[in-house]
Short mmCIF file of C-alpha atoms (C1' of nucleotides) in Angstrom, two decimals:
data_model
loop_
_atom_site.label_atom_id
_atom_site.label_comp_id
_atom_site.label_asym_id
_atom_site.label_seq_id
_atom_site.Cartn_x
_atom_site.Cartn_y
_atom_site.Cartn_z
CA MET A 1 9.67 18.70 -73.92
CA ALA A 2 6.04 19.45 -73.13
CA LYS A 3 5.77 15.76 -72.42
CA LYS A 4 4.49 14.83 -69.01
CA LYS A 5 6.46 12.33 -66.99
CA ARG A 6 4.24 9.31 -67.05
CA ALA A 7 4.13 6.14 -65.07
CA TYR A 8 6.06 3.32 -66.62
CA HIS A 9 2.86 1.94 -67.86
CA HIS A 10 1.70 4.53 -70.24
CA GLY A 11 -1.93 4.01 -69.53
CA ASP A 12 -3.17 5.59 -72.66
CA LEU A 13 -0.71 4.51 -75.28
CA ARG A 14 -3.39 3.22 -77.61
CA ARG A 15 -5.02 6.63 -77.79
CA VAL A 16 -1.67 8.36 -78.14
CA LEU A 17 -0.68 6.11 -81.02
CA LEU A 18 -3.93 6.77 -82.83
CA ASP A 19 -3.58 10.50 -82.40
CA ALA A 20 0.03 10.51 -83.50
CA SER A 21 -0.89 8.53 -86.59
CA VAL A 22 -3.64 10.96 -87.48
CA ASP A 23 -1.22 13.86 -87.16
CA LEU A 24 1.44 12.20 -89.25
CA VAL A 25 -0.92 11.07 -91.99
CA ALA A 26 -2.34 14.58 -92.17
CA LYS A 27 1.15 16.02 -92.48
CA ARG A 28 2.82 13.54 -94.79
CA GLY A 29 0.19 11.33 -96.31
CA VAL A 30 -0.73 7.73 -95.80
CA ASP A 31 2.11 6.23 -97.72
CA GLU A 32 4.84 8.10 -95.98
CA LEU A 33 3.66 6.88 -92.62
CA SER A 34 5.70 4.28 -90.79
CA LEU A 35 4.82 2.56 -87.59
CA ARG A 36 8.29 3.30 -86.24
CA GLU A 37 7.72 6.99 -86.78
CA VAL A 38 4.44 6.80 -84.93
CA ALA A 39 6.21 5.08 -82.05
CA ARG A 40 8.92 7.72 -82.10
CA HIS A 41 6.29 10.44 -81.93
CA ALA A 42 4.65 8.74 -79.01
CA GLY A 43 8.02 8.53 -77.28
CA VAL A 44 7.98 4.78 -77.18
CA SER A 45 10.02 1.89 -78.53
CA PRO A 46 9.26 0.44 -81.99
CA ALA A 47 7.86 -2.70 -80.44
CA ALA A 48 5.45 -1.00 -78.08
CA PRO A 49 2.58 -0.54 -80.53
CA TYR A 50 2.32 -4.29 -80.92
CA HIS A 51 0.84 -4.50 -77.45
CA HIS A 52 -2.13 -2.54 -78.76
CA PHE A 53 -2.42 -3.43 -82.43
CA ALA A 54 -1.60 -6.65 -84.22
CA SER A 55 -0.10 -4.79 -87.15
CA LYS A 56 0.30 -1.45 -88.79
CA GLY A 57 -2.75 -2.15 -90.91
CA GLU A 58 -4.87 -2.79 -87.88
CA LEU A 59 -3.90 0.52 -86.35
CA LEU A 60 -4.76 2.40 -89.52
CA GLY A 61 -7.94 0.40 -89.96
CA ALA A 62 -9.05 1.47 -86.51
CA ILE A 63 -8.62 5.10 -87.51
CA ALA A 64 -10.57 4.49 -90.70
CA LEU A 65 -13.45 3.07 -88.71
CA ASP A 66 -13.36 6.02 -86.34
CA GLY A 67 -13.54 8.17 -89.43
CA PHE A 68 -16.71 6.56 -90.69
CA ALA A 69 -18.31 7.10 -87.31
CA LEU A 70 -17.26 10.76 -87.29
CA LEU A 71 -18.60 11.19 -90.81
CA ALA A 72 -21.93 9.60 -90.02
CA ASP A 73 -22.16 11.88 -87.01
CA ALA A 74 -21.41 14.97 -89.04
CA MET A 75 -24.00 14.01 -91.60
CA ARG A 76 -26.60 13.36 -88.95
CA ARG A 77 -25.92 16.71 -87.31
CA ALA A 78 -26.26 18.48 -90.64
CA LEU A 79 -29.59 16.79 -91.15
CA GLU A 80 -30.83 17.95 -87.79
CA VAL A 81 -29.97 21.53 -88.55
CA GLU A 82 -32.05 21.30 -91.70
CA ALA A 83 -34.82 19.37 -90.01
CA ARG A 84 -37.45 21.71 -91.39
CA GLY A 85 -35.85 22.11 -94.82
CA SER A 86 -36.90 20.63 -98.12
CA PRO A 87 -35.57 17.23 -99.19
CA VAL A 88 -33.17 18.94 -101.57
CA GLU A 89 -31.92 21.24 -98.86
CA LYS A 90 -31.40 18.28 -96.55
CA LEU A 91 -29.42 16.43 -99.16
CA ARG A 92 -27.37 19.53 -99.79
CA ALA A 93 -26.56 19.86 -96.11
CA ILE A 94 -25.44 16.25 -95.91
CA GLY A 95 -23.24 16.75 -98.92
CA GLU A 96 -21.67 19.84 -97.51
CA ALA A 97 -21.02 17.97 -94.28
CA TYR A 98 -19.24 15.24 -96.25
CA VAL A 99 -16.89 17.62 -98.01
CA THR A 100 -16.27 19.65 -94.89
CA PHE A 101 -15.54 16.50 -92.94
CA ALA A 102 -12.91 15.50 -95.47
CA ILE A 103 -11.24 18.90 -95.26
CA ASP A 104 -11.34 18.96 -91.48
CA HIS A 105 -10.17 15.37 -91.06
CA PRO A 106 -7.90 14.69 -94.00
CA ALA A 107 -6.13 11.78 -92.36
CA HIS A 108 -9.34 10.00 -91.51
CA PHE A 109 -10.70 10.61 -94.97
CA HIS A 110 -7.60 9.27 -96.69
CA LEU A 111 -7.51 6.20 -94.53
CA MET A 112 -11.21 5.52 -94.96
CA PHE A 113 -10.78 5.16 -98.68
CA HIS A 114 -7.31 3.75 -98.87
CA PRO A 115 -7.47 0.57 -100.93
CA SER A 116 -4.99 -1.31 -98.76
CA LEU A 117 -7.21 -0.82 -95.74
CA LEU A 118 -10.40 -2.09 -97.30
CA PRO A 119 -9.96 -5.46 -95.59
CA PHE A 120 -9.81 -3.75 -92.21
CA ALA A 121 -12.68 -1.35 -92.75
CA GLU A 122 -14.89 -3.86 -94.48
CA SER A 123 -14.78 -6.20 -91.55
CA THR A 124 -17.70 -4.32 -90.05
CA LYS A 125 -20.22 -4.32 -92.82
CA GLU A 126 -22.92 -3.44 -90.36
CA GLY A 127 -21.09 -0.61 -88.69
CA ALA A 128 -20.39 3.04 -89.28
CA PRO A 129 -19.71 2.86 -93.03
CA ALA A 130 -23.08 1.29 -93.67
CA HIS A 131 -24.69 3.83 -91.38
CA ALA A 132 -23.25 6.78 -93.28
CA PHE A 133 -24.39 5.27 -96.53
CA ALA A 134 -27.87 4.71 -95.14
CA ILE A 135 -28.20 8.38 -94.24
CA LEU A 136 -27.34 9.38 -97.77
CA SER A 137 -29.62 6.78 -99.24
CA GLU A 138 -32.59 7.87 -97.16
CA ALA A 139 -32.09 11.54 -97.95
CA ILE A 140 -32.04 10.70 -101.62
CA ALA A 141 -35.18 8.62 -101.38
CA GLN A 142 -36.94 11.72 -100.11
CA VAL A 143 -35.54 13.79 -102.93
CA VAL A 144 -36.62 11.29 -105.53
CA ALA A 145 -40.11 11.40 -104.05
CA VAL A 146 -40.38 14.99 -105.26
CA PRO A 147 -42.22 14.49 -108.54
CA GLU A 148 -40.27 16.98 -110.63
CA ILE A 149 -37.05 15.24 -109.58
CA GLY A 150 -38.29 11.69 -109.66
CA ALA A 151 -39.30 12.30 -113.25
CA ARG A 152 -35.71 13.07 -114.16
CA ALA A 153 -33.55 10.87 -112.02
CA SER A 154 -33.60 7.49 -110.38
CA GLN A 155 -32.59 6.59 -106.85
CA ALA A 156 -29.57 4.71 -108.17
CA GLY A 157 -28.55 7.55 -110.46
CA LEU A 158 -28.80 10.11 -107.71
CA VAL A 159 -26.96 8.03 -105.18
CA VAL A 160 -24.03 7.57 -107.50
CA LEU A 161 -24.17 11.17 -108.61
CA ALA A 162 -24.35 12.67 -105.15
CA TRP A 163 -21.66 10.46 -103.71
CA SER A 164 -19.38 11.07 -106.67
CA LEU A 165 -19.92 14.77 -106.39
CA VAL A 166 -18.96 15.18 -102.78
CA HIS A 167 -16.22 12.59 -102.95
CA GLY A 168 -14.69 14.27 -105.94
CA ALA A 169 -14.87 17.71 -104.40
CA ALA A 170 -13.18 16.38 -101.30
CA SER A 171 -10.44 14.63 -103.29
CA LEU A 172 -9.71 17.57 -105.52
CA VAL A 173 -9.46 19.97 -102.60
CA LEU A 174 -7.50 17.65 -100.36
CA ASP A 175 -4.89 16.20 -102.68
CA GLY A 176 -5.44 17.65 -105.97
CA PRO A 177 -5.56 20.58 -108.27
CA LEU A 178 -8.25 22.35 -106.26
CA ALA A 179 -6.12 22.55 -103.15
CA GLY A 180 -5.54 26.19 -103.89
CA GLY A 181 -9.06 26.83 -105.07
CA LEU A 182 -9.55 28.14 -108.56
CA PRO A 183 -8.04 31.62 -108.48
CA GLU A 184 -8.90 32.49 -112.10
CA LEU A 185 -12.54 31.98 -111.23
CA GLY A 186 -12.34 33.56 -107.82
CA VAL A 187 -12.99 30.35 -105.91
CA ARG A 188 -11.18 29.79 -102.65
CA ALA A 189 -10.68 26.25 -101.42
CA GLU A 190 -12.69 26.74 -98.27
CA GLU A 191 -15.71 27.82 -100.28
CA VAL A 192 -15.84 24.62 -102.26
CA PRO A 193 -18.07 22.58 -99.95
CA GLU A 194 -20.76 25.22 -100.03
CA LEU A 195 -20.30 26.22 -103.64
CA VAL A 196 -20.45 22.76 -105.01
CA THR A 197 -23.46 21.62 -103.01
CA ARG A 198 -25.36 24.84 -103.50
CA THR A 199 -24.86 24.74 -107.24
CA PHE A 200 -26.09 21.18 -107.19
CA ALA A 201 -29.15 22.12 -105.17
CA SER A 202 -29.93 25.00 -107.51
CA LEU A 203 -29.91 22.69 -110.48
CA MET A 204 -32.23 20.27 -108.75
CA SER A 205 -34.70 22.78 -107.48
CA PRO A 206 -38.02 22.57 -109.32
CA ARG A 207 -37.84 26.18 -110.43
CA PRO A 208 -34.96 28.63 -110.73
CA ALA A 209 -34.36 29.94 -107.27
CA LYS A 210 -31.23 31.38 -105.80
CA VAL A 211 -28.00 31.20 -107.70
CA ALA A 212 -24.97 29.74 -106.03
CA THR A 213 -22.38 31.83 -104.24
CA HIS A 214 -20.96 33.16 -107.46
CA ARG A 215 -23.72 35.08 -109.09
CA ALA A 216 -24.15 34.38 -112.78
CA LYS A 217 -23.55 37.55 -114.72
CA MET B 1 10.10 -15.92 -122.78
CA ALA B 2 8.21 -14.09 -125.50
CA LYS B 3 11.05 -11.63 -125.32
CA LYS B 4 12.85 -10.91 -128.56
CA LYS B 5 16.59 -11.16 -128.51
CA ARG B 6 17.67 -7.58 -128.81
CA ALA B 7 20.89 -5.92 -129.65
CA TYR B 8 22.98 -5.00 -126.66
CA HIS B 9 21.71 -1.52 -126.94
CA HIS B 10 18.10 -1.91 -126.22
CA GLY B 11 17.01 0.80 -128.55
CA ASP B 12 13.67 1.34 -127.01
CA LEU B 13 14.27 0.97 -123.32
CA ARG B 14 12.62 4.26 -122.48
CA ARG B 15 9.36 3.13 -123.97
CA VAL B 16 9.64 -0.29 -122.39
CA LEU B 17 10.20 1.24 -118.97
CA LEU B 18 7.19 3.50 -119.31
CA ASP B 19 4.99 0.62 -120.40
CA ALA B 20 6.21 -1.64 -117.63
CA SER B 21 5.53 1.08 -115.09
CA VAL B 22 2.01 1.56 -116.36
CA ASP B 23 1.36 -2.16 -116.08
CA LEU B 24 2.75 -2.39 -112.60
CA VAL B 25 0.95 0.66 -111.30
CA ALA B 26 -2.29 -0.67 -112.72
CA LYS B 27 -1.70 -3.99 -111.02
CA ARG B 28 -0.35 -2.96 -107.67
CA GLY B 29 -0.92 0.76 -107.22
CA VAL B 30 1.39 3.72 -107.25
CA ASP B 31 2.85 3.22 -103.83
CA GLU B 32 3.82 -0.38 -104.32
CA LEU B 33 5.81 0.46 -107.40
CA SER B 34 9.59 0.35 -107.21
CA LEU B 35 12.01 1.36 -109.87
CA ARG B 36 13.90 -1.86 -109.37
CA GLU B 37 10.79 -3.84 -110.11
CA VAL B 38 10.26 -1.86 -113.28
CA ALA B 39 13.81 -2.63 -114.32
CA ARG B 40 13.30 -6.30 -113.53
CA HIS B 41 10.19 -6.34 -115.67
CA ALA B 42 12.06 -4.74 -118.49
CA GLY B 43 14.79 -7.36 -118.14
CA VAL B 44 17.44 -4.82 -117.33
CA SER B 45 19.76 -3.95 -114.46
CA PRO B 46 18.58 -1.62 -111.69
CA ALA B 47 20.89 1.09 -112.91
CA ALA B 48 19.73 1.07 -116.51
CA PRO B 49 16.69 3.35 -116.08
CA TYR B 50 18.97 6.15 -114.99
CA HIS B 51 20.19 6.50 -118.54
CA HIS B 52 16.67 7.55 -119.47
CA PHE B 53 15.23 9.23 -116.40
CA ALA B 54 16.95 11.26 -113.73
CA SER B 55 14.90 9.67 -111.01
CA LYS B 56 11.92 7.51 -110.25
CA GLY B 57 9.80 10.63 -109.91
CA GLU B 58 10.76 11.81 -113.34
CA LEU B 59 9.71 8.52 -114.90
CA LEU B 60 6.33 8.61 -113.18
CA GLY B 61 5.93 12.28 -113.98
CA ALA B 62 6.42 11.51 -117.66
CA ILE B 63 3.59 9.00 -117.48
CA ALA B 64 1.37 11.53 -115.73
CA LEU B 65 1.98 14.02 -118.51
CA ASP B 66 1.20 11.40 -121.13
CA GLY B 67 -1.99 10.81 -119.20
CA PHE B 68 -3.10 14.41 -119.42
CA ALA B 69 -2.52 14.34 -123.15
CA LEU B 70 -4.54 11.14 -123.50
CA LEU B 71 -7.32 12.62 -121.41
CA ALA B 72 -7.47 15.82 -123.40
CA ASP B 73 -7.62 13.73 -126.55
CA ALA B 74 -10.43 11.58 -125.25
CA MET B 75 -12.39 14.66 -124.25
CA ARG B 76 -11.85 16.27 -127.61
CA ARG B 77 -12.99 13.14 -129.41
CA ALA B 78 -16.11 12.96 -127.28
CA LEU B 79 -16.87 16.55 -128.18
CA GLU B 80 -16.54 15.82 -131.87
CA VAL B 81 -18.99 12.97 -131.66
CA GLU B 82 -21.50 15.34 -130.09
CA ALA B 83 -20.68 18.17 -132.45
CA ARG B 84 -24.32 18.74 -133.24
CA GLY B 85 -25.56 18.16 -129.70
CA SER B 86 -26.80 20.68 -127.17
CA PRO B 87 -24.33 22.32 -124.79
CA VAL B 88 -25.55 20.07 -122.02
CA GLU B 89 -25.11 16.99 -124.14
CA LYS B 90 -21.60 18.09 -125.06
CA LEU B 91 -20.71 18.59 -121.45
CA ARG B 92 -22.15 15.22 -120.60
CA ALA B 93 -20.07 13.55 -123.29
CA ILE B 94 -16.90 15.17 -122.01
CA GLY B 95 -17.70 14.04 -118.52
CA GLU B 96 -18.35 10.51 -119.60
CA ALA B 97 -15.04 10.55 -121.45
CA TYR B 98 -13.28 11.62 -118.26
CA VAL B 99 -14.68 8.80 -116.17
CA THR B 100 -14.17 6.25 -118.90
CA PHE B 101 -10.60 7.40 -119.37
CA ALA B 102 -9.91 6.86 -115.69
CA ILE B 103 -11.32 3.35 -115.80
CA ASP B 104 -9.46 2.47 -118.98
CA HIS B 105 -6.18 4.00 -117.85
CA PRO B 106 -6.09 3.58 -114.11
CA ALA B 107 -2.34 3.90 -113.84
CA HIS B 108 -2.26 7.15 -115.77
CA PHE B 109 -5.15 8.52 -113.79
CA HIS B 110 -3.58 7.69 -110.45
CA LEU B 111 -0.27 9.17 -111.42
CA MET B 112 -1.87 12.32 -112.82
CA PHE B 113 -3.33 13.15 -109.46
CA HIS B 114 -0.73 11.71 -107.17
CA PRO B 115 0.33 14.48 -104.80
CA SER B 116 3.99 13.51 -104.82
CA LEU B 117 4.12 14.00 -108.57
CA LEU B 118 2.62 17.47 -108.62
CA PRO B 119 6.07 19.02 -108.98
CA PHE B 120 6.71 16.95 -112.08
CA ALA B 121 3.33 17.45 -113.71
CA GLU B 122 3.04 21.10 -112.82
CA SER B 123 6.25 21.94 -114.59
CA THR B 124 4.28 22.30 -117.80
CA LYS B 125 1.59 24.76 -116.86
CA GLU B 126 0.91 25.44 -120.51
CA GLY B 127 0.73 21.83 -121.58
CA ALA B 128 -1.76 19.03 -121.63
CA PRO B 129 -3.24 19.58 -118.16
CA ALA B 130 -4.17 23.14 -119.02
CA HIS B 131 -5.54 21.98 -122.32
CA ALA B 132 -7.86 19.44 -120.74
CA PHE B 133 -9.06 22.04 -118.29
CA ALA B 134 -9.70 24.51 -121.10
CA ILE B 135 -11.93 22.04 -122.91
CA LEU B 136 -14.04 21.60 -119.80
CA SER B 137 -14.13 25.30 -119.14
CA GLU B 138 -15.27 26.13 -122.64
CA ALA B 139 -17.98 23.48 -122.63
CA ILE B 140 -19.29 24.89 -119.40
CA ALA B 141 -19.30 28.42 -120.72
CA GLN B 142 -21.66 27.25 -123.43
CA VAL B 143 -23.86 25.55 -120.89
CA VAL B 144 -24.02 28.62 -118.72
CA ALA B 145 -25.05 30.61 -121.76
CA VAL B 146 -28.30 28.66 -121.79
CA PRO B 147 -30.59 31.07 -119.95
CA GLU B 148 -32.43 28.51 -117.80
CA ILE B 149 -29.10 27.21 -116.58
CA GLY B 150 -27.28 30.50 -116.30
CA ALA B 151 -30.05 31.64 -114.01
CA ARG B 152 -29.29 28.85 -111.61
CA ALA B 153 -25.57 28.32 -111.72
CA SER B 154 -22.38 30.26 -112.26
CA GLN B 155 -19.42 29.33 -114.40
CA ALA B 156 -17.31 28.81 -111.31
CA GLY B 157 -19.95 26.73 -109.59
CA LEU B 158 -20.44 24.52 -112.59
CA VAL B 159 -16.75 24.03 -113.22
CA VAL B 160 -16.18 22.87 -109.69
CA LEU B 161 -19.33 20.78 -109.71
CA ALA B 162 -18.65 19.07 -113.00
CA TRP B 163 -15.04 18.34 -112.24
CA SER B 164 -15.86 17.06 -108.79
CA LEU B 165 -18.55 14.85 -110.18
CA VAL B 166 -16.47 13.05 -112.75
CA HIS B 167 -13.41 12.94 -110.56
CA GLY B 168 -15.37 11.46 -107.72
CA ALA B 169 -17.06 8.88 -109.90
CA ALA B 170 -13.67 7.85 -111.25
CA SER B 171 -12.13 7.63 -107.78
CA LEU B 172 -14.97 5.65 -106.28
CA VAL B 173 -15.00 3.15 -109.11
CA LEU B 174 -11.23 2.82 -109.39
CA ASP B 175 -10.15 2.56 -105.78
CA GLY B 176 -13.14 2.75 -103.73
CA PRO B 177 -16.41 1.40 -102.60
CA LEU B 178 -17.95 1.58 -106.06
CA ALA B 179 -15.40 -0.78 -107.55
CA GLY B 180 -18.04 -3.47 -107.55
CA GLY B 181 -20.85 -1.18 -108.54
CA LEU B 182 -23.82 -0.88 -106.22
CA PRO B 183 -25.45 -4.29 -106.35
CA GLU B 184 -28.36 -3.42 -104.03
CA LEU B 185 -29.38 -0.77 -106.52
CA GLY B 186 -28.59 -2.78 -109.59
CA VAL B 187 -25.70 -0.63 -110.72
CA ARG B 188 -22.72 -2.29 -112.33
CA ALA B 189 -19.38 -0.54 -112.23
CA GLU B 190 -19.07 -0.24 -115.98
CA GLU B 191 -22.37 1.63 -116.16
CA VAL B 192 -21.23 4.35 -113.83
CA PRO B 193 -19.72 6.72 -116.40
CA GLU B 194 -22.94 6.83 -118.35
CA LEU B 195 -25.29 6.70 -115.40
CA VAL B 196 -23.66 9.49 -113.52
CA THR B 197 -23.32 11.86 -116.44
CA ARG B 198 -26.77 11.13 -117.79
CA THR B 199 -28.40 11.74 -114.45
CA PHE B 200 -26.49 14.99 -114.29
CA ALA B 201 -27.63 15.99 -117.75
CA SER B 202 -31.24 15.15 -116.93
CA LEU B 203 -31.16 17.41 -113.92
CA MET B 204 -29.71 20.26 -115.94
CA SER B 205 -32.06 19.97 -118.86
CA PRO B 206 -34.53 22.85 -119.00
CA ARG B 207 -37.51 20.54 -118.84
CA PRO B 208 -37.96 16.96 -117.70
CA ALA B 209 -36.78 14.81 -120.52
CA LYS B 210 -35.47 11.28 -120.46
CA VAL B 211 -34.70 9.64 -117.21
CA ALA B 212 -31.30 8.16 -116.63
CA THR B 213 -30.55 4.51 -117.25
CA HIS B 214 -32.38 3.40 -114.14
CA ARG B 215 -35.96 4.38 -114.61
CA ALA B 216 -37.57 6.12 -111.66
CA LYS B 217 -40.42 4.08 -110.30
"C1'" DT C 1 35.87 0.87 -147.48
"C1'" DG C 2 38.68 0.98 -143.19
"C1'" DT C 3 40.21 2.67 -139.18
"C1'" DA C 4 40.47 5.53 -134.77
"C1'" DC C 5 38.02 7.20 -131.55
"C1'" DA C 6 34.16 9.37 -128.94
"C1'" DT C 7 29.90 8.52 -127.12
"C1'" DC C 8 26.09 5.86 -125.79
"C1'" DA C 9 23.61 2.54 -123.06
"C1'" DG C 10 24.17 -1.11 -120.74
"C1'" DT C 11 26.23 -4.13 -116.28
"C1'" DG C 12 26.84 -5.65 -111.58
"C1'" DA C 13 28.35 -4.62 -107.18
"C1'" DA C 14 27.91 -1.70 -103.54
"C1'" DC C 15 26.23 2.28 -100.45
"C1'" DG C 16 23.31 3.51 -96.60
"C1'" DC C 17 18.70 3.57 -95.19
"C1'" DG C 18 14.36 2.81 -92.81
"C1'" DC C 19 11.05 -0.40 -92.60
"C1'" DG C 20 7.67 -4.12 -90.15
"C1'" DT C 21 8.02 -7.43 -87.07
"C1'" DT C 22 9.91 -10.77 -83.51
"C1'" DC C 23 12.18 -11.98 -79.38
"C1'" DA C 24 13.72 -12.54 -74.75
"C1'" DC C 25 13.72 -9.50 -71.21
"C1'" DT C 26 12.04 -6.71 -67.08
"C1'" DG C 27 9.94 -3.43 -64.23
"C1'" DA C 28 5.23 -1.89 -62.86
"C1'" DT C 29 0.69 -2.98 -61.69
"C1'" DG C 30 -3.33 -5.63 -59.97
"C1'" DT C 31 -5.21 -9.48 -57.30
"C1'" DA C 32 -6.02 -13.27 -53.84
"C1'" DC C 33 -5.66 -14.47 -49.44
"C1'" DT D 1 -2.23 -4.29 -44.13
"C1'" DG D 2 1.34 -7.43 -46.20
"C1'" DT D 3 2.92 -10.65 -49.12
"C1'" DA D 4 3.24 -13.87 -53.28
"C1'" DC D 5 2.49 -14.11 -57.62
"C1'" DA D 6 0.39 -13.59 -62.28
"C1'" DT D 7 -0.17 -10.49 -65.79
"C1'" DC D 8 0.48 -6.37 -68.24
"C1'" DA D 9 2.98 -3.09 -71.00
"C1'" DG D 10 6.98 -1.58 -71.77
"C1'" DT D 11 12.42 -2.05 -73.61
"C1'" DG D 12 16.20 -2.59 -76.83
"C1'" DA D 13 18.52 -5.42 -79.87
"C1'" DA D 14 18.14 -7.97 -83.81
"C1'" DC D 15 16.12 -10.24 -88.17
"C1'" DG D 16 15.82 -9.97 -93.11
"C1'" DC D 17 14.23 -7.14 -96.69
"C1'" DG D 18 13.83 -4.19 -100.69
"C1'" DC D 19 14.54 0.24 -101.81
"C1'" DG D 20 16.74 4.52 -104.67
"C1'" DT D 21 20.82 5.75 -106.21
"C1'" DT D 22 25.92 5.86 -107.35
"C1'" DC D 23 30.04 4.09 -109.29
"C1'" DA D 24 33.60 2.33 -112.16
"C1'" DC D 25 33.31 -0.57 -115.80
"C1'" DT D 26 32.68 -2.26 -120.74
"C1'" DG D 27 30.83 -3.69 -124.97
"C1'" DA D 28 28.13 -1.73 -128.91
"C1'" DT D 29 27.22 1.91 -131.91
"C1'" DG D 30 28.00 6.12 -134.71
"C1'" DT D 31 31.10 9.44 -136.91
"C1'" DA D 32 35.14 11.77 -139.20
"C1'" DC D 33 38.42 11.34 -142.31
#
DNA sequence: TGTACATCAGTGAACGCGCGTTCACTGATGTAC
DNA sequence: TGTACATCAGTGAACGCGCGTTCACTGATGTAC
């Protein structure tokens, strides 16, 4: 079709397989994905992928690791944009980046947290996953250093809270009951990353400041 | 083994199949579950379940619906315990009940939010899922009615925030990277429901009150 | 209480399917001299 | 520049597997009279 005639040796099959997998996971979900289908999509025999990955799990694990790197990048970029902002505003920006990342890269996000791939992703304890976590951790340390906040919440409490918050928002919008937003309340799905993090930031701010997207009556 | 000799007609096969499915999903996860394995566990031929459920999806959908009813119940009970508490404390109790429910009933929780079962669970828009949501919604309305909070957050913002928070905490502890708690920060997995909701409540409280489980330094 | 019969709730064999992975193979590519 | 050869990256057929579901069946149970 639109497929270029390639040399016999594909040259870039590894990349093509990864991309095809991402597409298929995004379309059908992790559990519907088969390696044979990926090969079919890449226009290649079912055995070909084994020249690039030892197993299906290794292929998906590679995508998961890519995902953590992309996430860490997105978080870092968000931080830079808010370089002059308050600790709370920085944390908010990171959080929004997390949720937005999940929505923009659903396949990566699903694979990153798929239980069956933990062995593959864990193998690099020092790599991208740890890096992403470190960014969050550091941002929270700065928030906790604000006296009004430190008096109410611990580092551990805030880490678990913040992570849960953005992870939950991502999950509910991606797979779950928030996929269509919350029409009765006038919330569209694409507003969720901002709404949820801005509401959070409002609650943390030392004194009542701006109200989140949906003005309280 | 410990299996009672039963009459030829099993009498309670429907129940047995549901229970076996819950066990197996809890042990292996939704996607590893096969109807044949459920039948095997129930000591019955692979065709037997079809006298009770039209398909595998219908069986799992029935469990998901049970789950929503159990969840709504747990939330309602938590509310009763806090009957004399503040709106924030009521909301916190509901949230803790949500996370605890997920941990105590992992199979139900997974099935309730499994995308492939949405058709089955959605079929009862007026049933248990809507009921659980209504409890949350009402608790949040009371929270928003507190002036200091209403000035900072909208109903919509808080609904999405609160749901995301508890859903994320549940997901991270059940499947994810929080399954083992957060040892570096001294958080054990079983503390998460309380820690996360108490930190949340502290942040919402009009004035600095108690600090969450982990005291700020 | 007994009997005839309909219905219920199982059985076990079979269906077609797509899967992950392995294998022996072969044509294309890269390298040494 | 040409040639010999090792290696690389594919092919295509085959493996064994477990799955969801269907089917004709049959023994157990419940019901009408």
